[in-house]
Amino acid sequence: MSSAKYDDDEILGKAYDATLVRRLGGFVIPYWRQLAVATLLMFGGAAVELAPPFLVKQAIDGPIAARDPAGILPIFGLYAAALLAAFGFRYGQTYIMQSVGQQVMVDIRTRIFSHIQRMSLAFFDRNPVGRLITRLTNDVDALNEFITQGTVALLGDLVRLLFVIVTMLLLNWRLALISFIMFPVVMLATGVFQRIMRAVYRRVRQRIARINAFLNEQISGVLVTQLFNREERSRIRFAELSRDYLAAQLESNRTFAIFFPLINFLSVTAMALLLYFGGQIVLADLATLGMMVAFIQYTDQAFQPIRQIAERYNTLQSAMASSERVFRVLDTPAAVVDPEHPRALPLPVRGEITFDNVWFTYSPEATGERPEDSGSLASEHEAHVSAEDDWVLRGISFTIPAGQAVAVVGATGAGKSSLVSLMARFYDIQHGSITLDGIDLRELRQTELRRHVSAVPQDPVCFSGTIASNIRLHDTSISDEQVRRAAEIARAAPFIERLPGGYDYEVRERGSNLSVGQRQLLAFARAIAFNPEVLLILDEATSSVDTETEALIQEALERLIHGRTSIVIAHRLSTIRHVDRILVLHKGRLVEDGSHEELLAKRGYYYRLYQLQFAEQVKSER
Amino acid sequence: MDQLRRIWPFIRRYRWRMTFGLICAMAATAAAATIPQILRYAVDDLNTRGIVLDQLLGYGGLLLLAATIEGVLRYGQRTQMIGASHLIDFDMREALFARLLTLDQGFFNKMHTGDLMTRVTNDLSAVRMFLGPGVSNLAGSTLLIVTAATLMFLTSPLLALVVVLLLPMVAVLFVVIGGRMRAIFRTVQDQFGEISTRAQENFSGIRTIKAYAQEEAEIGVFREANERYRALNLRYVLLSGMLWPIIGLMLGTIGAFVLLIGGRMVATGELTVGELVLFNAYLAQLGWPVIALGWTVDLYQQGSASLLRISEVLQRRPAIATPPGAPADFIVEGEIEFRDVGLRFVYEESKEGRREALAHQHANHTLEEHVPHPGAPEWVLRNISFRVPRGSSLAIVGATGVGKTTLVNLLARVRDPDEGQVLVDGYDVRTLPLDALRRGIGYVPQDTFLFSVPVRENVTFGRPDATEEQIEYALTVSRLSNDVGQFPDGVDTLIGERGVTLSGGQKQRTAIARAVLRDPAILVLDDALSSVDTHTAAEILAGLRELMKGRTSIIIAQRIATVKDADQIIVLHDGAIVECGTHRELLEYGGRYADMYRRELLQAELEEE
C-alpha cells in the first residue's frame, strides 16, 4: 500500500470527453444565471481592455501633436475610467465563477457522500477509506478547476483574442497584418513548449513519486535497513532516484530558460517588425505615429490569451480523469436496496427472529470459488483455503422467540459476526430467508428494520462531538433525560459525571480521549437510548480494560439483554451464564443449540470450546 | 543570518555557478534596458520625419540584436542560478536521507512518517524555490528596476519620480493581499480538514451509522460542513479574485499618470514623443519584476520556515551510535547475557504493543491514539537477568504487550535499556561498534517488513554478495522454494503492489530466509512463525535447528509447539520473569506455561473436528 499512494501518477486521457462533459454540465446547469452574468462581464472586460492603447493613440495624435496640454485631461479621464471598468469586470467575473465553482463542489461532494452513505457494507469492505476520501477531495478539486478554468475562462481567452484582432483590423488593416505575422509563431512556440513541458512535467512527477514511494518505504522499514547494515546501499539507491529527478528538473528548467526569453524575443521581434514596416507606413502617411505606438501595445495584449489557451489544455485533461473516477463511484449501484413496495412491521414489534436454511458468502458472484481479491485475505486463511471455504454460513436454521437472550459462540472464523451482521441486513444472503416477526428482512425498509434491530459493533465507535451526541447520535427525539437514563442503565453515568462538563464533554475524533472500556459503555448507552426490540451485540473481551470497568461492562451487558430479544457474541463467562440459550457455530454450521447446562452435560463441541475459551476465566474467578 | 549559516555549507559548492548567473543577469539587464532607448530614438526620428529607410532598418536590427543578447543571457541566468538551486536541492535531499538512515527508533517513533516525508519533499522544495526563482528574481528585478529608474531619471526626473513612487505600491499590494490571503487560506484549509475528518470518521464508523439508521442525518451534517467551507472559501475568493485585477489596475494607473503628465510635457515641448514611448516601454518591462519582488518576500518567508524544519533533522544526532573507542575489528561470537535489565514504559513503545494486539483482531481496524491511562506502571520490565551460552537457544513466551519484543530489541540496540546491561560476548553492547554488532545478528522481526523489490533482493538484503547456492539453501530452510517456484518470475518476481502480494506466512518465511542468509552468530525470531501453519512451522524449525548448530538463537512465540525444544524457556508476566527452565521442567512446575500448553492441545483437538 505504500507505493501506490505516492506513485499514483494520473494516466491522462482525452482533454475532452463529450459524455463526461455532458454529465458535468448537469451539475453546472442550475447556475446558468450566474454563468450568464459572468460571461457578460467577461465580454465587457475584454472590450474595455481594448481602450487604453487606443486612448494613447488619441493622446499622441490629438492634443500632444496639437501642442494642447489641456486636451490630455479628458483622455486621462477616459483612460482611468477604462482601467476601473476593466478592474470591475475582471474582479466580478472571477468572483462569480469561483463562487459557482464552490457551489458546484458542495453539490458534487454532497452527492458523492450521499451515494456512498447508501452503499452496503460490502462496498466499504472493498474500498479503503483513503480512496473514498480522495474521491471527495482531490478529484472534486480537479472538477472545480474545470469549471473555473475550463469553461468561461477558456471562452474569455478566445473572445479577448478575437476582440484584439478585430479592433486592430478596424483601426488600421496594414499595421494589423504586420502584427499578425508573429501570432502563428507565438502559437507554434507555445504549442511546442506545452507539448514538451507536458512530457517533462510527467517525468518530474513520476520521478518525485518514485522518490516519495522509496522514501516512505525506507522510513517505514528503516529498522530493517539498519539491522541488516544496508544503509550504504539505500543511500546509493536514493541518490540514483534523486539524480533521475534532478535530471528531469534541470530539463524542465532548461525548457523554461528557453521559452521565456523566446517569448520575450518574439515580442521584441513584433516590435521591430512594426517599427520597420510600420515606420514606412507612417512615413507614407497611411498611419499616424500614435497608431503605431498603440499597435505595439495591442500586439502584446494578443500574446497573453494565445499562451493561456495552450495552458488550459492540461487542466481539462486532469479534470476529465477526475470526473471519470467520480462518476465511477456515483455509478456503483447499491447492493442492499429497499424494496419498491416495502411492508410495514405489525405493531407492536415483538422481536421474533427466524433463520431458515441461510447460506451466505461475501463473494456472491462466485459462490464456490475463491473471492476475487483473495490475495489480501490470504494471510488469514493461508493454511486452509479450499474452494468451498467461501461459504461463511451453510444452511443455518433456528428461531429465537421474542424476548429470548441468546449467545452465539464458536471459534474464530466460525461465522459469528456474519450471523449477527445479517440480522441487521448489512449484507444480503444468497439462499434461505431471515424473518423478523414473520416478515422477510428484504421486504422491509432498512431504516424501519434498523429502528427495531440495533447492532452494537465489536469495535465501539465514538464520533467527535459531545458525550450526549454520542449517545443520541442525530436523533433529536431522544431527550436529555432519556440520554441520562440510558447512561445510568448502561452504567456509563459514573464515568461521564466525572468528566469535565459531564454530558457536554467533548469527545475527540474516534473517541481518542476515552478509554476502550468507556467507549464500550458509551456504545451500550447508545443502544439503550434507541431502545430497539431486537439487540445484537458483538461483545469483545478487551484486554486493555481494568477490572473495575470490566465489572461495569458485565453488569451493563446483563441489564442490556434483559427483557428483549438479544443476540450476543459472547466472550465473557458471565454472559454465557446469563443468557437463556446458546447457539454453537462451527465452520458455518449450527452444531449445538441449548442452554449452558444442557450443552455442558452433552460433553460435545461446546464443552471443549468452553474449556478453551472460558475455563481460564472460571479459574480467575475462583 | 541564522538561515544563511544553516544553508551556506550547501551553497558553497555552487558559489561560482551562482556568481556566473549573477553576471549573466547584470548583462541581460543592460541589454533589456537598451530596448526602450532604441524605441525612443526611432519614434522621435519618425515623428520629425528626418529618417530614411536604412535608418529604420537599423533600428529594427538593433532591437533584434538587443533582444537576442538579452535572451541568451537570460538563458544563462536561469540555467546557472535556478540550476544551482536544483543541485543544492539534490545535495540537501541526499544529506537528509543519509541522516535519517542513522537516526534511532526513538526518533522515528516520535515523528510521523508523513511529517518526515514532508520535510524531505515539500520543505525542501520551498527552500529550493527561494534559492532558485527567489534569488534569481531578486537579483534580476533589483538590477532592472535600478537601471531603468536611473535611465528614466536621466530622461525626465519629474516623470521618473512619479513612476518610482508609484511602482513599489504594486509590490506592497502583492505582499499585503498575499499575506491576508494566506491567513484566510489557513482557515479554509482547516475547514477542509474538518470535511475530510467528518467523511473519514463516517466511513470508518459506517457500521454504527447504519446500525442506527443515521445516514440521512450524517448527510445533513456533511452538507453543513461543506456549506461552511464554501462560505469561508468565498471570503478567500473575495480576496484572491482581487489580486491580479488590482495589480493590473495599479500598473494601469501608473501608465495613465505617465500619459497625463508626460503628455502635457510633450505638448509643452519639455519631452519628445519618443521619450514618452520610452517611459511606456520601461513601465511594460517593470511590471513583472515588481510583482516578482513581492513574490520573493513570500518565497523567503516560506523558505526560511522550511529551512528550520529541515535543519531540525539535519542537526539531529542519533541517540544510538557506535561509541568512540569501540574495537574496530569486532566479530560477534554469540554469547548473550542480560544483567538486571530494566525498561521504562515510554509512550512510543505502546504503539508496538497495540499493533501486536491488533494483528489478532479484524483487518479493518484503525490505529488510534493511545492514551496511557493514569496509574499505568512505570516499568515495562525490571530486573531481567538471564544468560544464553554460545550455541544454545532461548525461548521467550508471555502475553501480548508484556514486553518481549522490546526485550530482544535491546540486543541489536534498537533501543538501550534504562537500567542494567546487555552483554554480547562479555562486552556491554553500548561499547561495541554498531555495524559489527548488527552484522552478527540475524533478525526476523514481528512486523514483517519487506521492500517492494524482487524476492531475490529481499532475501539477499543482508548479504548482497550471496551466491546462487546460498540463496537456494536459505529458501529451502525457510520452506519458500515451492512458493517462489510458482511466482511468475521465480526468485526475480517483484513483491508488493506491482508484483505478487505475499500472504502473511509467505512474508514471514521471506523474512526468515533473509535472516538465515546472513549466516548470523545470533538468530532472533520474534514471533516469526505466527502466520505459518503448524506443519510448515515444524519443518522450518527442524531446518533451523540444523543450521543453528553452534550458533545462538532467541525465539519469541505464542505457540508452545514452536518453543518447546529450546534449551531454555522464560515466561514473562507483569514485568518480570516468572518461570524459567526447559519445557519438561516448566510442565512439571504446573504454572502459566503448563496452562498455555494445555490450552494449545485443546485448541488443536477442536481444529481437527
Coordinates of N, CA and C in Angstrom, one line a residue, chain A residues 472 478-488 503 529:
Chain A
R472 N -27.1 9.9 21.6 CA -28.4 10.0 20.9 C -28.1 10.1 19.4
I478 N -34.7 11.9 21.1 CA -34.2 11.3 22.4 C -33.9 12.5 23.3
S479 N -34.6 12.7 24.4 CA -34.4 13.8 25.2 C -33.2 13.7 26.1
D480 N -32.8 14.8 26.7 CA -31.6 14.8 27.6 C -31.9 13.8 28.7
E481 N -33.1 13.8 29.2 CA -33.5 12.9 30.3 C -33.2 11.5 29.9
Q482 N -33.7 11.1 28.6 CA -33.5 9.8 28.2 C -32.1 9.4 28.0
V483 N -31.3 10.4 27.5 CA -29.9 10.1 27.4 C -29.3 9.8 28.7
R484 N -29.7 10.6 29.7 CA -29.1 10.4 31.1 C -29.5 9.0 31.6
R485 N -30.8 8.7 31.4 CA -31.3 7.4 31.9 C -30.6 6.2 31.2
A486 N -30.4 6.4 29.9 CA -29.7 5.3 29.2 C -28.3 5.1 29.7
A487 N -27.6 6.3 30.0 CA -26.3 6.2 30.5 C -26.3 5.5 31.9
E488 N -27.3 5.8 32.7 CA -27.4 5.2 34.0 C -27.6 3.7 33.9
Y503 N -22.0 15.5 30.4 CA -22.6 15.0 29.1 C -22.2 16.0 28.0
A529 N -30.6 3.9 24.6 CA -31.3 5.1 24.3 C -32.2 4.9 23.1

